[in-house]
mmCIF file of C-alpha atoms in Angstrom:
data_model
loop_
_atom_site.group_PDB
_atom_site.id
_atom_site.type_symbol
_atom_site.label_atom_id
_atom_site.label_comp_id
_atom_site.label_asym_id
_atom_site.label_seq_id
_atom_site.Cartn_x
_atom_site.Cartn_y
_atom_site.Cartn_z
ATOM 1 C CA MET A 1 -18.441 -3.503 -18.882
ATOM 2 C CA ALA A 2 -15.840 -1.165 -17.441
ATOM 3 C CA ASN A 3 -17.888 1.860 -18.229
ATOM 4 C CA LYS A 4 -20.891 0.771 -16.337
ATOM 5 C CA THR A 5 -21.951 2.229 -13.329
ATOM 6 C CA VAL A 6 -24.040 0.455 -10.491
ATOM 7 C CA LYS A 7 -24.178 1.859 -7.191
ATOM 8 C CA MET A 8 -27.245 0.286 -5.425
ATOM 9 C CA GLY A 9 -28.510 -1.813 -7.978
ATOM 10 C CA GLY A 10 -31.491 -1.317 -10.478
ATOM 11 C CA ALA A 11 -29.167 -2.203 -13.440
ATOM 12 C CA VAL A 12 -31.868 -4.525 -14.583
ATOM 13 C CA SER A 13 -35.648 -4.756 -14.774
ATOM 14 C CA ALA A 14 -36.947 -6.449 -11.726
ATOM 15 C CA GLY A 15 -38.180 -10.272 -12.383
ATOM 16 C CA GLU A 16 -41.488 -11.680 -11.454
ATOM 17 C CA ASP A 17 -39.799 -14.825 -9.951
ATOM 18 C CA ASN A 18 -36.316 -15.717 -9.970
ATOM 19 C CA ASP A 19 -35.966 -17.353 -13.673
ATOM 20 C CA GLU A 20 -37.237 -13.949 -14.742
ATOM 21 C CA LEU A 21 -34.387 -12.109 -12.815
ATOM 22 C CA ILE A 22 -31.921 -14.529 -13.937
ATOM 23 C CA ASP A 23 -33.065 -14.032 -17.727
ATOM 24 C CA ASN A 24 -32.725 -10.178 -17.227
ATOM 25 C CA LEU A 25 -29.072 -10.479 -15.943
ATOM 26 C CA LYS A 26 -28.348 -12.794 -18.765
ATOM 27 C CA GLU A 27 -29.944 -9.978 -21.378
ATOM 28 C CA ALA A 28 -27.966 -7.434 -19.775
ATOM 29 C CA GLN A 29 -24.586 -9.319 -19.996
ATOM 30 C CA TYR A 30 -24.593 -9.600 -16.405
ATOM 31 C CA ILE A 31 -24.424 -13.088 -16.379
ATOM 32 C CA ARG A 32 -22.366 -14.650 -19.183
ATOM 33 C CA SER A 33 -21.397 -18.367 -18.155
ATOM 34 C CA ASP A 34 -23.179 -21.269 -18.204
ATOM 35 C CA LEU A 35 -21.773 -22.365 -14.807
ATOM 36 C CA VAL A 36 -22.814 -19.074 -13.167
ATOM 37 C CA GLU A 37 -26.102 -19.069 -14.679
ATOM 38 C CA GLN A 38 -26.664 -22.716 -13.051
ATOM 39 C CA ALA A 39 -26.097 -21.678 -9.677
ATOM 40 C CA PHE A 40 -28.107 -18.622 -9.790
ATOM 41 C CA ARG A 41 -31.198 -20.362 -10.855
ATOM 42 C CA ALA A 42 -30.327 -23.460 -8.611
ATOM 43 C CA ILE A 43 -30.764 -20.962 -5.660
ATOM 44 C CA ASP A 44 -33.828 -18.814 -4.985
ATOM 45 C CA ARG A 45 -33.311 -15.447 -4.016
ATOM 46 C CA ALA A 46 -36.528 -14.909 -1.677
ATOM 47 C CA ASP A 47 -35.578 -17.827 0.219
ATOM 48 C CA TYR A 48 -32.596 -15.701 1.882
ATOM 49 C CA TYR A 49 -35.144 -12.526 2.411
ATOM 50 C CA LEU A 50 -36.988 -12.242 5.635
ATOM 51 C CA GLU A 51 -40.917 -13.440 4.845
ATOM 52 C CA GLU A 52 -42.377 -10.078 5.019
ATOM 53 C CA PHE A 53 -40.070 -8.895 2.626
ATOM 54 C CA ARG A 54 -40.101 -11.577 0.068
ATOM 55 C CA ASP A 55 -41.947 -9.453 -2.347
ATOM 56 C CA SER A 56 -38.614 -7.461 -3.115
ATOM 57 C CA ALA A 57 -36.582 -10.179 -3.553
ATOM 58 C CA TYR A 58 -36.817 -10.409 -7.469
ATOM 59 C CA LYS A 59 -35.772 -6.709 -7.827
ATOM 60 C CA ASP A 60 -32.185 -5.726 -8.961
ATOM 61 C CA LEU A 61 -31.695 -3.729 -5.722
ATOM 62 C CA ALA A 62 -29.557 -4.213 -2.306
ATOM 63 C CA TRP A 63 -31.455 -5.296 0.617
ATOM 64 C CA ARG A 64 -30.996 -4.716 4.315
ATOM 65 C CA HIS A 65 -32.609 -5.486 7.490
ATOM 66 C CA GLY A 66 -30.647 -4.753 10.754
ATOM 67 C CA ASN A 67 -27.344 -6.563 10.253
ATOM 68 C CA ILE A 68 -28.794 -8.690 7.351
ATOM 69 C CA HIS A 69 -27.670 -7.668 4.272
ATOM 70 C CA LEU A 70 -27.948 -8.887 0.668
ATOM 71 C CA SER A 71 -26.375 -6.948 -2.270
ATOM 72 C CA ALA A 72 -28.065 -6.402 -5.434
ATOM 73 C CA PRO A 73 -28.232 -9.143 -8.106
ATOM 74 C CA CYS A 74 -26.386 -7.238 -10.818
ATOM 75 C CA ILE A 75 -23.451 -6.968 -8.264
ATOM 76 C CA TYR A 76 -23.277 -10.694 -7.206
ATOM 77 C CA SER A 77 -23.158 -11.461 -11.062
ATOM 78 C CA GLU A 78 -20.304 -9.787 -11.523
ATOM 79 C CA VAL A 79 -18.571 -11.030 -8.526
ATOM 80 C CA MET A 80 -19.292 -14.657 -9.472
ATOM 81 C CA GLU A 81 -18.132 -13.991 -13.079
ATOM 82 C CA ALA A 82 -15.052 -12.388 -12.028
ATOM 83 C CA LEU A 83 -13.987 -15.045 -9.572
ATOM 84 C CA ASP A 84 -14.114 -17.319 -12.276
ATOM 85 C CA LEU A 85 -14.912 -20.493 -10.058
ATOM 86 C CA GLN A 86 -13.939 -24.064 -10.656
ATOM 87 C CA PRO A 87 -14.324 -27.486 -8.777
ATOM 88 C CA GLY A 88 -11.887 -28.250 -5.920
ATOM 89 C CA LEU A 89 -10.693 -24.322 -5.499
ATOM 90 C CA SER A 90 -10.703 -22.815 -2.141
ATOM 91 C CA PHE A 91 -13.092 -19.949 -1.553
ATOM 92 C CA LEU A 92 -12.780 -17.211 1.238
ATOM 93 C CA ASN A 93 -16.064 -14.915 1.684
ATOM 94 C CA LEU A 94 -15.315 -11.741 3.768
ATOM 95 C CA GLY A 95 -18.060 -10.184 5.462
ATOM 96 C CA SER A 96 -20.189 -13.663 4.429
ATOM 97 C CA GLY A 97 -24.045 -12.266 5.521
ATOM 98 C CA THR A 98 -26.718 -14.433 5.207
ATOM 99 C CA GLY A 99 -24.509 -17.192 3.148
ATOM 100 C CA TYR A 100 -26.506 -16.775 -0.275
ATOM 101 C CA LEU A 101 -23.351 -15.843 -2.252
ATOM 102 C CA SER A 102 -21.169 -19.070 -0.561
ATOM 103 C CA THR A 103 -23.855 -21.450 -1.415
ATOM 104 C CA MET A 104 -23.935 -20.505 -5.079
ATOM 105 C CA VAL A 105 -20.188 -20.616 -4.853
ATOM 106 C CA GLY A 106 -20.503 -24.039 -3.108
ATOM 107 C CA LEU A 107 -22.511 -25.542 -5.865
ATOM 108 C CA ILE A 108 -19.652 -24.911 -8.136
ATOM 109 C CA LEU A 109 -16.551 -25.873 -6.041
ATOM 110 C CA GLY A 110 -17.759 -29.365 -5.746
ATOM 111 C CA PRO A 111 -17.495 -32.081 -3.035
ATOM 112 C CA PHE A 112 -13.264 -31.442 -2.716
ATOM 113 C CA GLY A 113 -13.411 -27.619 -2.791
ATOM 114 C CA VAL A 114 -13.109 -25.208 0.397
ATOM 115 C CA ASN A 115 -15.919 -23.043 1.376
ATOM 116 C CA HIS A 116 -15.236 -20.917 4.474
ATOM 117 C CA GLY A 117 -16.656 -17.356 5.280
ATOM 118 C CA VAL A 118 -15.780 -14.693 7.861
ATOM 119 C CA GLU A 119 -19.036 -12.793 9.474
ATOM 120 C CA LEU A 120 -18.684 -9.868 12.280
ATOM 121 C CA HIS A 121 -22.364 -10.567 13.437
ATOM 122 C CA GLN A 122 -23.181 -13.431 15.483
ATOM 123 C CA ASP A 123 -27.174 -13.354 14.735
ATOM 124 C CA VAL A 124 -26.149 -12.877 10.995
ATOM 125 C CA ILE A 125 -24.044 -16.325 11.235
ATOM 126 C CA GLU A 126 -26.915 -17.994 13.277
ATOM 127 C CA TYR A 127 -29.048 -16.916 9.990
ATOM 128 C CA ALA A 128 -26.869 -17.965 7.642
ATOM 129 C CA TYR A 129 -26.835 -21.604 9.007
ATOM 130 C CA GLN A 130 -30.572 -21.256 9.232
ATOM 131 C CA LYS A 131 -30.852 -20.939 5.272
ATOM 132 C CA LEU A 132 -28.280 -23.325 4.809
ATOM 133 C CA GLU A 133 -30.311 -25.769 6.573
ATOM 134 C CA PHE A 134 -33.158 -25.129 4.804
ATOM 135 C CA PHE A 135 -31.181 -25.285 1.428
ATOM 136 C CA ILE A 136 -29.872 -28.726 2.070
ATOM 137 C CA LYS A 137 -32.984 -30.021 3.807
ATOM 138 C CA THR A 138 -35.731 -28.929 0.889
ATOM 139 C CA SER A 139 -34.064 -27.763 -2.361
ATOM 140 C CA ASP A 140 -33.847 -30.373 -5.387
ATOM 141 C CA SER A 141 -30.918 -28.218 -6.307
ATOM 142 C CA PHE A 142 -28.683 -30.019 -3.444
ATOM 143 C CA ASP A 143 -29.011 -33.244 -5.482
ATOM 144 C CA ARG A 144 -28.352 -31.772 -9.027
ATOM 145 C CA PHE A 145 -24.909 -30.623 -7.776
ATOM 146 C CA GLU A 146 -22.054 -32.087 -5.682
ATOM 147 C CA PHE A 147 -22.180 -29.253 -2.709
ATOM 148 C CA CYS A 148 -19.142 -27.830 -0.718
ATOM 149 C CA GLU A 149 -21.007 -26.869 2.157
ATOM 150 C CA PRO A 150 -19.989 -23.490 3.393
ATOM 151 C CA CYS A 151 -18.224 -22.963 7.296
ATOM 152 C CA PHE A 152 -18.954 -19.845 8.865
ATOM 153 C CA VAL A 153 -16.515 -18.283 11.844
ATOM 154 C CA ILE A 154 -17.335 -14.783 13.451
ATOM 155 C CA GLY A 155 -14.897 -12.087 13.680
ATOM 156 C CA ASN A 156 -13.625 -9.178 11.759
ATOM 157 C CA CYS A 157 -11.965 -10.267 8.588
ATOM 158 C CA LEU A 158 -9.471 -7.746 9.375
ATOM 159 C CA GLU A 159 -7.922 -9.708 11.994
ATOM 160 C CA ILE A 160 -7.501 -12.928 10.392
ATOM 161 C CA ALA A 161 -4.790 -15.227 12.239
ATOM 162 C CA PRO A 162 -1.204 -14.884 10.163
ATOM 163 C CA GLU A 163 -0.804 -18.732 10.289
ATOM 164 C CA SER A 164 -4.157 -18.937 8.270
ATOM 165 C CA GLY A 165 -3.554 -20.519 4.907
ATOM 166 C CA GLN A 166 -4.116 -18.628 1.662
ATOM 167 C CA TYR A 167 -6.793 -19.225 -0.474
ATOM 168 C CA ASP A 168 -7.289 -19.760 -4.461
ATOM 169 C CA ARG A 169 -10.415 -17.137 -4.637
ATOM 170 C CA VAL A 170 -11.263 -14.442 -2.004
ATOM 171 C CA TYR A 171 -14.416 -12.161 -1.868
ATOM 172 C CA CYS A 172 -14.605 -9.279 0.436
ATOM 173 C CA GLY A 173 -18.297 -7.775 0.584
ATOM 174 C CA ALA A 174 -17.224 -4.188 2.412
ATOM 175 C CA GLY A 175 -15.414 -0.981 0.850
ATOM 176 C CA VAL A 176 -11.931 -1.663 1.277
ATOM 177 C CA GLN A 177 -9.559 1.579 1.482
ATOM 178 C CA ARG A 178 -5.820 1.945 -0.118
ATOM 179 C CA GLU A 179 -4.355 0.915 3.128
ATOM 180 C CA GLN A 180 -6.015 -2.288 3.471
ATOM 181 C CA GLU A 181 -5.259 -3.686 0.026
ATOM 182 C CA ASP A 182 -1.827 -5.407 0.983
ATOM 183 C CA TYR A 183 -3.781 -7.311 3.604
ATOM 184 C CA MET A 184 -6.263 -8.601 1.433
ATOM 185 C CA LYS A 185 -3.931 -9.767 -1.115
ATOM 186 C CA ASN A 186 -1.725 -11.516 1.028
ATOM 187 C CA LEU A 187 -4.909 -14.149 1.312
ATOM 188 C CA LEU A 188 -4.021 -15.215 -2.105
ATOM 189 C CA LYS A 189 -2.406 -17.823 -3.366
ATOM 190 C CA VAL A 190 -0.083 -17.632 -6.329
ATOM 191 C CA GLY A 191 -2.498 -17.583 -9.502
ATOM 192 C CA GLY A 192 -5.336 -16.871 -7.061
ATOM 193 C CA ILE A 193 -8.006 -14.088 -7.939
ATOM 194 C CA LEU A 194 -9.456 -11.610 -5.259
ATOM 195 C CA VAL A 195 -12.522 -9.507 -6.085
ATOM 196 C CA LEU A 196 -13.397 -6.741 -3.823
ATOM 197 C CA PRO A 197 -15.030 -2.941 -3.606
ATOM 198 C CA LEU A 198 -11.587 -1.124 -3.329
ATOM 199 C CA GLU A 199 -12.132 2.849 -3.594
ATOM 200 C CA GLU A 200 -15.656 2.928 -4.979
ATOM 201 C CA LYS A 201 -14.848 0.076 -8.186
ATOM 202 C CA LEU A 202 -15.516 -3.490 -7.988
ATOM 203 C CA THR A 203 -12.082 -4.604 -8.550
ATOM 204 C CA LYS A 204 -10.333 -7.803 -9.566
ATOM 205 C CA ILE A 205 -6.889 -8.574 -8.598
ATOM 206 C CA THR A 206 -5.200 -11.611 -9.986
ATOM 207 C CA ARG A 207 -1.797 -13.047 -8.181
ATOM 208 C CA THR A 208 0.559 -13.754 -11.063
ATOM 209 C CA GLY A 209 3.753 -14.070 -9.160
ATOM 210 C CA TYR A 210 4.839 -13.874 -5.351
ATOM 211 C CA ASN A 211 5.120 -10.361 -6.045
ATOM 212 C CA SER A 212 3.442 -9.295 -8.951
ATOM 213 C CA TRP A 213 -0.357 -8.744 -9.557
ATOM 214 C CA GLU A 214 -2.804 -7.837 -12.279
ATOM 215 C CA THR A 215 -5.638 -5.420 -11.330
ATOM 216 C CA LYS A 216 -8.833 -5.120 -13.533
ATOM 217 C CA LYS A 217 -11.742 -2.414 -12.513
ATOM 218 C CA ILE A 218 -14.896 -3.955 -13.060
ATOM 219 C CA ILE A 219 -17.863 -1.567 -12.207
ATOM 220 C CA ALA A 220 -18.186 1.585 -10.079
ATOM 221 C CA VAL A 221 -19.932 0.217 -6.719
ATOM 222 C CA SER A 222 -21.143 2.022 -3.517
ATOM 223 C CA PHE A 223 -20.511 -0.060 -0.630
ATOM 224 C CA ALA A 224 -20.431 0.503 3.284
ATOM 225 C CA PRO A 225 -16.750 0.408 4.479
ATOM 226 C CA LEU A 226 -15.017 -2.344 6.461
ATOM 227 C CA VAL A 227 -15.423 -2.250 10.282
ATOM 228 C CA LEU A 228 -12.079 -1.207 11.706
ATOM 229 C CA PRO A 229 -11.204 -3.598 14.802
ATOM 230 C CA LYS A 230 -11.772 -1.943 18.240
ATOM 231 C CA HIS A 231 -9.052 -2.453 20.617
ATOM 232 C CA ARG A 232 -8.650 -1.504 24.192
ATOM 233 C CA ASP A 233 -5.546 0.494 25.245
ATOM 234 C CA ASN A 234 -2.429 -1.969 25.673
ATOM 235 C CA SER A 235 -4.820 -4.709 24.889
ATOM 236 C CA LYS A 236 -3.408 -7.518 22.540
ATOM 237 C CA PRO A 237 -5.740 -8.042 19.180
ATOM 238 C CA LYS A 238 -7.725 -11.076 19.219
ATOM 239 C CA ALA A 239 -6.951 -13.098 15.885
ATOM 240 C CA VAL A 240 -9.715 -14.677 13.778
ATOM 241 C CA PRO A 241 -8.794 -18.402 13.286
ATOM 242 C CA LEU A 242 -10.012 -19.961 10.154
ATOM 243 C CA PRO A 243 -11.388 -23.594 9.657
ATOM 244 C CA THR A 244 -8.735 -26.410 8.607
ATOM 245 C CA MET A 245 -8.189 -25.734 5.261
ATOM 246 C CA PHE A 246 -8.155 -29.447 4.047
ATOM 247 C CA GLU A 247 -9.654 -32.374 6.222
ATOM 248 C CA VAL A 248 -8.973 -36.257 5.797
ATOM 249 C CA ARG A 249 -12.420 -37.374 4.031
ATOM 250 C CA THR A 250 -13.597 -40.611 5.762
ATOM 251 C CA LEU A 251 -14.044 -43.694 3.583
ATOM 252 C CA GLN A 252 -17.474 -43.778 4.174
ATOM 253 C CA ASP A 253 -17.682 -40.044 2.816
ATOM 254 C CA LEU A 254 -15.848 -40.730 -0.195
ATOM 255 C CA ALA A 255 -18.109 -44.040 -0.903
ATOM 256 C CA ARG A 256 -20.859 -41.796 -0.886
ATOM 257 C CA ILE A 257 -19.718 -39.244 -3.095
ATOM 258 C CA SER A 258 -18.645 -41.589 -5.457
ATOM 259 C CA ILE A 259 -21.810 -43.594 -5.250
ATOM 260 C CA ARG A 260 -23.883 -40.619 -6.079
ATOM 261 C CA LEU A 261 -21.545 -39.555 -8.917
ATOM 262 C CA THR A 262 -22.215 -42.906 -10.578
ATOM 263 C CA LEU A 263 -25.797 -42.816 -9.905
ATOM 264 C CA LYS A 264 -26.010 -39.337 -11.679
ATOM 265 C CA LYS A 265 -24.464 -40.623 -14.589
ATOM 266 C CA THR A 266 -27.350 -42.870 -15.222
ATOM 267 C CA VAL A 267 -30.449 -40.618 -14.408
ATOM 268 C CA ALA A 268 -29.025 -37.338 -15.229
ATOM 269 C CA GLY A 269 -29.896 -35.171 -18.324
ATOM 270 C CA PRO A 270 -27.605 -32.460 -19.759
ATOM 271 C CA GLY A 271 -27.470 -30.370 -16.599
ATOM 272 C CA PRO A 272 -29.595 -28.507 -13.667
ATOM 273 C CA LEU A 273 -33.062 -27.989 -14.753
ATOM 274 C CA PRO A 274 -34.210 -24.076 -14.365
ATOM 275 C CA ARG A 275 -37.424 -23.650 -12.150
ATOM 276 C CA ARG A 276 -40.611 -24.026 -12.676
ATOM 277 C CA ARG A 277 -42.768 -21.133 -13.882
ATOM 278 C CA LEU A 278 -46.235 -19.737 -12.962
ATOM 279 C CA ALA A 279 -48.564 -19.167 -16.028
ATOM 280 C CA HIS A 280 -50.008 -15.188 -16.044
ATOM 281 C CA SER A 281 -52.349 -13.689 -18.791
ATOM 282 C CA GLY A 282 -51.326 -10.934 -20.818
ATOM 283 C CA GLU A 283 -49.093 -9.924 -23.446
ATOM 284 C CA ARG A 284 -46.260 -9.923 -21.618
ATOM 285 C CA PHE A 285 -46.159 -13.715 -20.468
ATOM 286 C CA ARG A 286 -47.054 -14.960 -23.696
ATOM 287 C CA ARG A 287 -43.951 -13.442 -24.955
ATOM 288 C CA ARG A 288 -41.858 -15.141 -22.050
ATOM 289 C CA ARG A 289 -43.600 -18.680 -23.050
ATOM 290 C CA VAL A 290 -42.375 -18.264 -26.669
ATOM 291 C CA GLN A 291 -38.961 -17.392 -25.216
ATOM 292 C CA HIS A 292 -39.116 -20.487 -22.517
ATOM 293 C CA ARG A 293 -40.281 -23.181 -24.796
ATOM 294 C CA GLY A 294 -37.197 -24.979 -24.460
ATOM 295 C CA SER A 295 -37.836 -25.341 -20.917
ATOM 296 C CA THR A 296 -40.872 -27.205 -21.532
ATOM 297 C CA LEU A 297 -39.136 -29.650 -24.099
ATOM 298 C CA LEU A 298 -36.007 -29.839 -21.263
ATOM 299 C CA SER A 299 -38.954 -31.253 -18.543
ATOM 300 C CA ASN A 300 -40.378 -33.695 -21.082
ATOM 301 C CA ARG A 301 -36.581 -34.738 -21.792
ATOM 302 C CA TYR A 302 -36.242 -35.449 -17.944
ATOM 303 C CA VAL A 303 -39.261 -37.178 -17.600
ATOM 304 C CA PHE A 304 -38.177 -39.483 -20.615
ATOM 305 C CA MET A 305 -35.125 -39.985 -19.077
ATOM 306 C CA SER A 306 -37.064 -41.427 -15.621
ATOM 307 C CA ARG A 307 -38.442 -44.386 -17.985
ATOM 308 C CA LEU A 308 -34.767 -45.559 -18.052
ATOM 309 C CA ILE A 309 -35.153 -46.598 -13.945
ATOM 310 C CA PRO A 310 -36.960 -50.367 -13.998
ATOM 311 C CA GLY A 311 -40.751 -50.652 -13.017
ATOM 312 C CA PRO A 312 -42.742 -53.272 -11.755
ATOM 313 C CA MET A 313 -42.887 -56.605 -13.735
ATOM 314 C CA ASP A 314 -46.211 -58.685 -13.935
ATOM 315 C CA ASN A 315 -46.469 -62.376 -13.735
ATOM 316 C CA ASN A 316 -45.133 -63.011 -17.179
ATOM 317 C CA ASN A 317 -42.193 -60.785 -16.282
ATOM 318 C CA ASN A 318 -43.540 -58.057 -18.932
ATOM 319 C CA ARG A 319 -43.168 -54.386 -17.941
ATOM 320 C CA SER A 320 -46.472 -53.008 -16.851
ATOM 321 C CA GLY A 321 -48.821 -50.775 -18.829
ATOM 322 C CA THR A 322 -48.132 -47.907 -16.717
ATOM 323 C CA ASP A 323 -45.160 -46.116 -19.018
ATOM 324 C CA THR A 324 -47.326 -46.376 -22.064
ATOM 325 C CA GLU A 325 -50.167 -44.579 -20.342
ATOM 326 C CA GLU A 326 -47.584 -41.751 -19.118
ATOM 327 C CA GLU A 327 -46.167 -41.767 -22.921
ATOM 328 C CA GLN A 328 -49.904 -40.684 -24.141
ATOM 329 C CA GLU A 329 -50.317 -38.140 -21.126
ATOM 330 C CA ASP A 330 -46.857 -36.782 -22.205
ATOM 331 C CA GLU A 331 -47.870 -36.320 -25.636
ATOM 332 C CA GLU A 332 -50.861 -34.638 -24.881
ATOM 333 C CA VAL A 333 -49.161 -32.249 -22.680
ATOM 334 C CA GLU A 334 -46.592 -31.672 -25.121
ATOM 335 C CA GLU A 335 -49.298 -31.122 -27.958
ATOM 336 C CA GLU A 336 -51.298 -28.879 -25.525
ATOM 337 C CA GLY A 337 -48.000 -26.777 -24.462
ATOM 338 C CA ASN A 338 -47.536 -26.145 -28.432
ATOM 339 C CA CYS A 339 -50.819 -25.206 -28.944
ATOM 340 C CA ARG A 340 -50.462 -22.588 -26.251
ATOM 341 C CA VAL A 341 -47.285 -20.900 -27.976
ATOM 342 C CA LEU A 342 -48.543 -21.221 -31.315
ATOM 343 C CA GLY A 343 -52.317 -20.550 -30.747
ATOM 344 C CA ASP A 344 -54.717 -17.430 -31.340
ATOM 345 C CA PRO A 345 -53.485 -15.179 -28.626
ATOM 346 C CA GLU A 346 -57.125 -14.011 -27.755
ATOM 347 C CA GLU A 347 -57.813 -17.989 -27.049
ATOM 348 C CA GLN A 348 -54.519 -18.091 -25.153
ATOM 349 C CA GLU A 349 -55.142 -15.188 -23.079
ATOM 350 C CA GLU A 350 -58.899 -16.472 -22.258
ATOM 351 C CA GLU A 351 -57.709 -20.108 -21.159
ATOM 352 C CA GLU A 352 -55.028 -18.400 -18.656
ATOM 353 C CA ARG A 353 -57.637 -16.659 -17.150
ATOM 354 C CA ARG A 354 -59.695 -20.000 -16.468
ATOM 355 C CA GLU A 355 -56.247 -21.515 -14.972
ATOM 356 C CA GLY A 356 -55.908 -18.595 -12.724
ATOM 357 C CA GLY A 357 -52.332 -19.228 -12.338
ATOM 358 C CA ALA A 358 -51.829 -22.938 -13.405
ATOM 359 C CA LEU A 359 -48.536 -24.049 -13.848
ATOM 360 C CA LEU A 360 -46.962 -23.976 -17.059
ATOM 361 C CA HIS A 361 -45.229 -27.184 -16.874
ATOM 362 C CA GLU A 362 -44.715 -29.888 -13.855
ATOM 363 C CA ALA A 363 -41.967 -29.628 -11.583
ATOM 364 C CA PRO A 364 -39.156 -31.699 -12.617
ATOM 365 C CA VAL A 365 -38.921 -35.322 -10.901
ATOM 366 C CA ASN A 366 -35.466 -35.610 -8.390
ATOM 367 C CA LEU A 367 -34.548 -38.694 -10.314
ATOM 368 C CA LEU A 368 -31.516 -39.299 -8.147
ATOM 369 C CA ARG A 369 -33.436 -39.206 -5.115
ATOM 370 C CA GLU A 370 -35.829 -41.539 -7.192
ATOM 371 C CA ARG A 371 -33.036 -44.134 -8.132
ATOM 372 C CA ILE A 372 -31.353 -43.990 -4.548
ATOM 373 C CA LEU A 373 -34.749 -45.030 -2.812
ATOM 374 C CA GLY A 374 -35.404 -47.799 -5.874
ATOM 375 C CA LEU A 375 -32.168 -49.398 -4.728
ATOM 376 C CA PRO A 376 -32.173 -52.848 -2.650
ATOM 377 C CA LEU A 377 -30.674 -51.501 0.019
ATOM 378 C CA PRO A 378 -31.317 -50.961 3.761
ATOM 379 C CA GLU A 379 -33.142 -47.892 4.682
ATOM 380 C CA LEU A 380 -30.331 -46.391 6.780
ATOM 381 C CA LEU A 381 -28.018 -46.735 3.886
ATOM 382 C CA LYS A 382 -30.753 -44.877 1.534
ATOM 383 C CA MET A 383 -30.959 -42.247 3.820
ATOM 384 C CA TYR A 384 -27.060 -41.793 4.488
ATOM 385 C CA LEU A 385 -26.759 -41.667 0.386
ATOM 386 C CA LEU A 386 -29.550 -38.960 0.790
ATOM 387 C CA HIS A 387 -27.592 -36.813 3.203
ATOM 388 C CA TYR A 388 -30.794 -37.734 5.830
ATOM 389 C CA ARG A 389 -32.624 -35.433 3.761
ATOM 390 C CA GLU A 390 -36.551 -36.027 4.452
ATOM 391 C CA LYS A 391 -38.066 -34.735 1.155
#
């Protein structure tokens, strides 16, 4: 990967949706690990665009509107892979922007991680919190992971208070010059990893000891430089205080985490599901259907798992016949799906035209939510377990 040059993105083909964009990033070896792939699939990049620009969300290009900025998907892929994220680590995002990267990181860090961001512009922080709230309230991915919610503070990342703690992982989203390198390194714990664009190269720096480092150049990039602090004559620099590194969790909060993890083990399949795809006519989409046939089978597996949740009984304590009817319907759907993959291409194309963009398979059910709602508990306690999410 060291010989790649990526300046403004465009390293991979555009996708029709978030999943196809991730497929392209995987094929080009920008996404190489399952953990990073799951995080990218869990969050739709288009959700972080302004509505009038959503059509450009699945292109491998950077996007900027005023102070709002997103790097190209191939850049974020390399950053996520280089950070080598694990549950429970602490992460600092310098120039946190829309919060897109911080939210993906939070899915991996889990409930006992630390997820902080520093952003220069107040309007961007407000935008990031709006997007974070939208994700928490509406995305089923929130229930497929245990989330480390990011916390953003306003300020210049070159003015972080000296007494602030050090982090396991640090990313800087603006161009860093050689004279700023030591400042960035000092934000790291021993054993920590710093990823930053250093003199036009995306660089990974690992702190191997108190005064020892390993440096690896990843790809050539072009980032806007860090904004230098502005001080009036004889004025004292205003230090940026970071949030508390570790907070004592309440027993109530710990109980919720434990209950949700226990329930997930009873309903969860092998991992987070990919997002649903839309059917489109034409030879290009028929190839995609063959490649992603496993997604349909995975969806059927989740439907099967939902039957482990007890259903209503009749007067003789027998299960109702609903499951049998559902099994027959699922078998018919699976047979139909196989015919679409293996059948005559002309018949497929004609069928797709008649459907006019019908779903390739149904959206997966949020099994954790359904399980919690089915518990014999007071409604207020159920909502607490669901983080008061209405959807």
